[in-house]
PDB file of C-alpha atoms in Angstrom:
ATOM      1  CA  GLN M  86       0.000   0.000   0.000  1.00 46.00           C
ATOM      2  CA  ALA M  87       1.486   3.301  -1.117  1.00 42.00           C
ATOM      3  CA  ASN M  88       1.910   6.155   1.315  1.00 43.00           C
ATOM      4  CA  MET M  89       2.005   9.826   0.266  1.00 42.00           C
ATOM      5  CA  ALA M  90       5.365  10.166   2.010  1.00 45.00           C
ATOM      6  CA  ASP M  91       6.789   7.639  -0.472  1.00 43.00           C
ATOM      7  CA  TYR M  92       6.395  10.120  -3.290  1.00 39.00           C
ATOM      8  CA  GLY M  93       8.576  12.735  -1.609  1.00 42.00           C
ATOM      9  CA  PRO M  94       7.821  16.347  -0.727  1.00 46.00           C
ATOM     10  CA  HIS M  95       6.070  18.673  -3.110  1.00 43.00           C
ATOM     11  CA  PRO M  96       8.810  20.701  -4.823  1.00 45.00           C
ATOM     12  CA  HIS M  97       7.307  24.086  -4.007  1.00 49.00           C
ATOM     13  CA  VAL M  98       6.534  23.324  -0.376  1.00 44.00           C
ATOM     14  CA  GLY M  99      10.171  22.506   0.347  1.00 44.00           C
ATOM     15  CA  GLU M 100      11.232  25.829  -1.135  1.00 50.00           C
ATOM     16  CA  MET M 101       8.901  27.940   1.000  1.00 48.00           C
ATOM     17  CA  TYR M 102      10.040  29.485   4.255  1.00 50.00           C
ATOM     18  CA  ASP M 103       7.783  29.894   7.311  1.00 51.00           C
ATOM     19  CA  GLY M 104       7.155  33.557   6.515  1.00 54.00           C
ATOM     20  CA  ASP M 105       6.292  32.604   2.949  1.00 57.00           C
ATOM     21  CA  ALA M 106       3.330  30.528   4.102  1.00 59.00           C
ATOM     22  CA  TYR M 107       1.806  33.695   5.563  1.00 60.00           C
ATOM     23  CA  VAL M 108       2.472  35.552   2.326  1.00 59.00           C
ATOM     24  CA  PHE M 109       1.042  32.642   0.312  1.00 62.00           C
ATOM     25  CA  HIS M 110      -2.224  32.610   2.255  1.00 66.00           C
ATOM     26  CA  SER M 111      -2.400  36.402   2.249  1.00 66.00           C
ATOM     27  CA  GLY M 112      -1.842  36.343  -1.496  1.00 65.00           C
ATOM     28  CA  LEU M 113      -4.699  33.899  -1.993  1.00 71.00           C
ATOM     29  CA  SER M 114      -6.982  36.099   0.066  1.00 76.00           C
ATOM     30  CA  LEU M 115      -5.913  39.191  -1.867  1.00 74.00           C
ATOM     31  CA  ILE M 116      -6.545  37.456  -5.186  1.00 78.00           C
ATOM     32  CA  CYS M 117     -10.099  36.622  -4.076  1.00 78.00           C
ATOM     33  CA  VAL M 118     -10.747  40.189  -2.923  1.00 80.00           C
ATOM     34  CA  LEU M 119      -9.251  41.664  -6.105  1.00 79.00           C
ATOM     35  CA  ASP M 120     -11.373  39.375  -8.281  1.00 80.00           C
ATOM     36  CA  VAL M 121     -14.519  40.597  -6.588  1.00 82.00           C
ATOM     37  CA  GLN M 122     -13.281  44.153  -7.053  1.00 84.00           C
ATOM     38  CA  VAL M 123     -12.652  43.520 -10.766  1.00 85.00           C
ATOM     39  CA  ASP M 124     -16.238  42.298 -11.147  1.00 84.00           C
ATOM     40  CA  PHE M 125     -17.586  45.363  -9.356  1.00 88.00           C
ATOM     41  CA  ASN M 126     -15.488  47.591 -11.628  1.00 88.00           C
ATOM     42  CA  ILE M 127     -16.886  45.835 -14.688  1.00 88.00           C
ATOM     43  CA  LEU M 128     -20.443  46.226 -13.375  1.00 88.00           C
ATOM     44  CA  ALA M 129     -19.786  49.931 -12.819  1.00 91.00           C
ATOM     45  CA  CYS M 130     -18.555  50.238 -16.404  1.00 90.00           C
ATOM     46  CA  TYR M 131     -21.730  48.501 -17.589  1.00 89.00           C
ATOM     47  CA  TYR M 132     -23.744  51.089 -15.717  1.00 91.00           C
ATOM     48  CA  TYR M 133     -21.803  54.111 -16.968  1.00 92.00           C
ATOM     49  CA  SER M 134     -21.747  52.908 -20.578  1.00 89.00           C
ATOM     50  CA  ASP M 135     -25.533  52.269 -20.547  1.00 87.00           C
ATOM     51  CA  MET M 136     -25.224  48.505 -20.944  1.00 87.00           C
ATOM     52  CA  SER M 137     -27.858  46.310 -19.390  1.00 84.00           C
ATOM     53  CA  TYR M 138     -27.049  43.335 -17.201  1.00 83.00           C
ATOM     54  CA  GLU M 139     -28.275  40.350 -19.171  1.00 85.00           C
ATOM     55  CA  PHE M 140     -27.531  36.687 -19.756  1.00 85.00           C
ATOM     56  CA  LEU M 141     -24.358  37.216 -21.793  1.00 83.00           C
ATOM     57  CA  THR M 142     -22.927  39.835 -19.449  1.00 85.00           C
ATOM     58  CA  SER M 143     -23.399  37.473 -16.510  1.00 87.00           C
ATOM     59  CA  ILE M 144     -21.456  34.778 -18.357  1.00 87.00           C
ATOM     60  CA  ILE M 145     -18.722  37.288 -19.141  1.00 83.00           C
ATOM     61  CA  LEU M 146     -18.492  38.205 -15.458  1.00 85.00           C
ATOM     62  CA  VAL M 147     -17.752  34.547 -14.714  1.00 86.00           C
ATOM     63  CA  LEU M 148     -15.068  34.630 -17.407  1.00 84.00           C
ATOM     64  CA  ALA M 149     -13.717  37.835 -15.866  1.00 81.00           C
ATOM     65  CA  ILE M 150     -13.046  35.958 -12.643  1.00 83.00           C
ATOM     66  CA  GLY M 151     -10.976  33.451 -14.595  1.00 83.00           C
ATOM     67  CA  PHE M 152      -9.002  36.123 -16.423  1.00 81.00           C
ATOM     68  CA  SER M 153      -8.253  38.157 -13.323  1.00 81.00           C
ATOM     69  CA  VAL M 154      -7.296  35.054 -11.317  1.00 85.00           C
ATOM     70  CA  ASP M 155      -4.888  34.134 -14.090  1.00 87.00           C
ATOM     71  CA  TYR M 156      -3.203  37.539 -14.110  1.00 88.00           C
ATOM     72  CA  SER M 157      -3.010  37.779 -10.316  1.00 87.00           C
ATOM     73  CA  ALA M 158      -1.984  34.170  -9.680  1.00 88.00           C
ATOM     74  CA  HIS M 159       1.134  34.432 -11.835  1.00 90.00           C
ATOM     75  CA  ILE M 160       2.276  37.571 -10.037  1.00 91.00           C
ATOM     76  CA  ALA M 161       1.497  36.130  -6.581  1.00 88.00           C
ATOM     77  CA  HIS M 162       3.327  32.893  -7.392  1.00 87.00           C
ATOM     78  CA  ALA M 163       6.423  34.776  -8.566  1.00 90.00           C
ATOM     79  CA  PHE M 164       6.275  36.895  -5.388  1.00 89.00           C
ATOM     80  CA  VAL M 165       6.064  33.877  -3.088  1.00 84.00           C
ATOM     81  CA  MET M 166       8.790  31.924  -4.896  1.00 86.00           C
ATOM     82  CA  SER M 167      11.217  34.862  -4.823  1.00 87.00           C
ATOM     83  CA  LYS M 168      14.262  34.457  -2.566  1.00 87.00           C
ATOM     84  CA  LYS M 169      14.558  38.190  -1.880  1.00 89.00           C
ATOM     85  CA  SER M 170      14.384  39.341   1.737  1.00 87.00           C
ATOM     86  CA  THR M 171      12.134  42.419   1.508  1.00 89.00           C
ATOM     87  CA  GLY M 172       8.628  42.815   0.182  1.00 87.00           C
ATOM     88  CA  ASN M 173       9.632  45.570  -2.237  1.00 92.00           C
ATOM     89  CA  ALA M 174      12.450  43.460  -3.666  1.00 93.00           C
ATOM     90  CA  ARG M 175      10.107  40.486  -4.053  1.00 91.00           C
ATOM     91  CA  ALA M 176       7.498  42.608  -5.837  1.00 93.00           C
ATOM     92  CA  THR M 177      10.151  44.060  -8.129  1.00 94.00           C
ATOM     93  CA  GLU M 178      11.505  40.610  -8.954  1.00 94.00           C
ATOM     94  CA  ALA M 179       7.996  39.210  -9.532  1.00 93.00           C
ATOM     95  CA  LEU M 180       7.175  42.010 -11.957  1.00 94.00           C
ATOM     96  CA  ALA M 181      10.573  41.695 -13.658  1.00 94.00           C
ATOM     97  CA  THR M 182      10.289  37.939 -14.160  1.00 94.00           C
ATOM     98  CA  ILE M 183       6.620  37.431 -15.059  1.00 93.00           C
ATOM     99  CA  GLY M 184       5.138  40.914 -15.497  1.00 93.00           C
ATOM    100  CA  ARG M 185       5.889  41.196 -19.208  1.00 95.00           C
ATOM    101  CA  SER M 186       4.379  37.755 -19.893  1.00 94.00           C
ATOM    102  CA  VAL M 187       1.217  38.655 -17.985  1.00 94.00           C
ATOM    103  CA  LEU M 188       0.956  41.931 -19.899  1.00 95.00           C
ATOM    104  CA  CYS M 189       1.430  40.143 -23.228  1.00 95.00           C
ATOM    105  CA  GLY M 190      -1.207  37.586 -22.245  1.00 94.00           C
ATOM    106  CA  GLY M 191      -3.679  40.342 -21.456  1.00 94.00           C
ATOM    107  CA  PHE M 192      -2.890  42.163 -24.677  1.00 95.00           C
ATOM    108  CA  SER M 193      -3.297  39.004 -26.770  1.00 95.00           C
ATOM    109  CA  THR M 194      -6.645  38.351 -25.062  1.00 92.00           C
ATOM    110  CA  TRP M 195      -7.795  41.841 -26.008  1.00 94.00           C
ATOM    111  CA  LEU M 196      -6.358  41.425 -29.512  1.00 95.00           C
ATOM    112  CA  ALA M 197      -8.653  38.434 -30.016  1.00 93.00           C
ATOM    113  CA  VAL M 198     -11.694  40.729 -29.725  1.00 93.00           C
ATOM    114  CA  ALA M 199     -10.174  43.888 -31.231  1.00 94.00           C
ATOM    115  CA  LEU M 200     -12.082  43.583 -34.501  1.00 94.00           C
ATOM    116  CA  LEU M 201     -15.473  42.995 -32.890  1.00 93.00           C
ATOM    117  CA  PRO M 202     -16.498  46.697 -33.102  1.00 93.00           C
ATOM    118  CA  LEU M 203     -16.571  46.240 -36.885  1.00 93.00           C
ATOM    119  CA  SER M 204     -19.345  43.648 -36.585  1.00 92.00           C
ATOM    120  CA  SER M 205     -22.915  44.544 -37.413  1.00 92.00           C
ATOM    121  CA  ALA M 206     -24.336  42.494 -34.528  1.00 91.00           C
ATOM    122  CA  TYR M 207     -24.948  44.439 -31.316  1.00 86.00           C
ATOM    123  CA  LEU M 208     -23.988  41.407 -29.258  1.00 84.00           C
ATOM    124  CA  PHE M 209     -20.452  41.328 -30.659  1.00 87.00           C
ATOM    125  CA  ARG M 210     -19.982  45.027 -31.412  1.00 87.00           C
ATOM    126  CA  VAL M 211     -20.949  46.335 -27.996  1.00 86.00           C
ATOM    127  CA  VAL M 212     -21.521  43.673 -25.357  1.00 87.00           C
ATOM    128  CA  LEU M 213     -18.675  41.241 -25.979  1.00 88.00           C
ATOM    129  CA  PHE M 214     -16.084  43.829 -27.036  1.00 92.00           C
ATOM    130  CA  ARG M 215     -16.718  46.166 -24.103  1.00 90.00           C
ATOM    131  CA  SER M 216     -16.929  43.350 -21.582  1.00 88.00           C
ATOM    132  CA  ILE M 217     -13.654  41.729 -22.604  1.00 90.00           C
ATOM    133  CA  THR M 218     -11.960  45.129 -22.829  1.00 92.00           C
ATOM    134  CA  PHE M 219     -13.112  46.049 -19.310  1.00 91.00           C
ATOM    135  CA  THR M 220     -12.042  42.628 -18.050  1.00 90.00           C
ATOM    136  CA  VAL M 221      -8.539  42.887 -19.493  1.00 92.00           C
ATOM    137  CA  ILE M 222      -8.005  46.482 -18.344  1.00 93.00           C
ATOM    138  CA  PHE M 223      -9.160  45.920 -14.768  1.00 91.00           C
ATOM    139  CA  GLY M 224      -7.609  42.445 -14.491  1.00 90.00           C
ATOM    140  CA  LEU M 225      -4.210  43.709 -15.610  1.00 93.00           C
ATOM    141  CA  PHE M 226      -4.438  46.801 -13.425  1.00 93.00           C
ATOM    142  CA  HIS M 227      -5.212  44.783 -10.303  1.00 89.00           C
ATOM    143  CA  GLY M 228      -2.721  42.030 -11.166  1.00 90.00           C
ATOM    144  CA  LEU M 229       0.210  44.221 -12.179  1.00 94.00           C
ATOM    145  CA  CYS M 230      -0.307  47.350 -10.055  1.00 93.00           C
ATOM    146  CA  VAL M 231      -2.473  46.707  -7.018  1.00 91.00           C
ATOM    147  CA  LEU M 232      -1.483  43.135  -6.061  1.00 90.00           C
ATOM    148  CA  PRO M 233       2.331  43.636  -5.943  1.00 92.00           C
ATOM    149  CA  VAL M 234       1.913  46.739  -3.785  1.00 91.00           C
ATOM    150  CA  LEU M 235      -0.416  44.975  -1.346  1.00 88.00           C
ATOM    151  CA  LEU M 236       1.809  41.885  -1.189  1.00 88.00           C
ATOM    152  CA  SER M 237       4.892  44.001  -0.487  1.00 89.00           C
ATOM    153  CA  ILE M 238       3.024  45.784   2.336  1.00 88.00           C
ATOM    154  CA  LEU M 239       1.831  42.500   3.861  1.00 82.00           C
ATOM    155  CA  TYR M 240       5.214  40.778   3.655  1.00 78.00           C
ATOM    156  CA  ARG M 241       6.989  40.818   6.994  1.00 66.00           C
TER     157      ARG M 241
END
């Protein structure tokens, strides 16, 4: 009968220090809070751009959670896995190592819908294009600007 200890330690767990576990759990909590904030920002943009909340926009809000988790999770993982001793140095290293890739991922996501305003269908021209644009803008802002600052403040 196989025991989990027979498979050896998880490679990332062995690399984490005691203080990193606090940062890891704080990072997970921050990602959840930032994802809710991204959704509220998108809902506010719906309101100010006179879009109604309908079936498709609710589906896009679920997709927005996935996009913003993706952007934030990469930054938080790079922050936690950094060997630097201060929060500012960890945030700088996280942005230097993975920030450009996250930005390119967000840009390529937006590029996939960039031609939708040329469509004649309201669904594509307005709803889908605006929703994905809002999602990418707010997801990248919270992942690349807000999360590293909050993680560096919380790191002790």
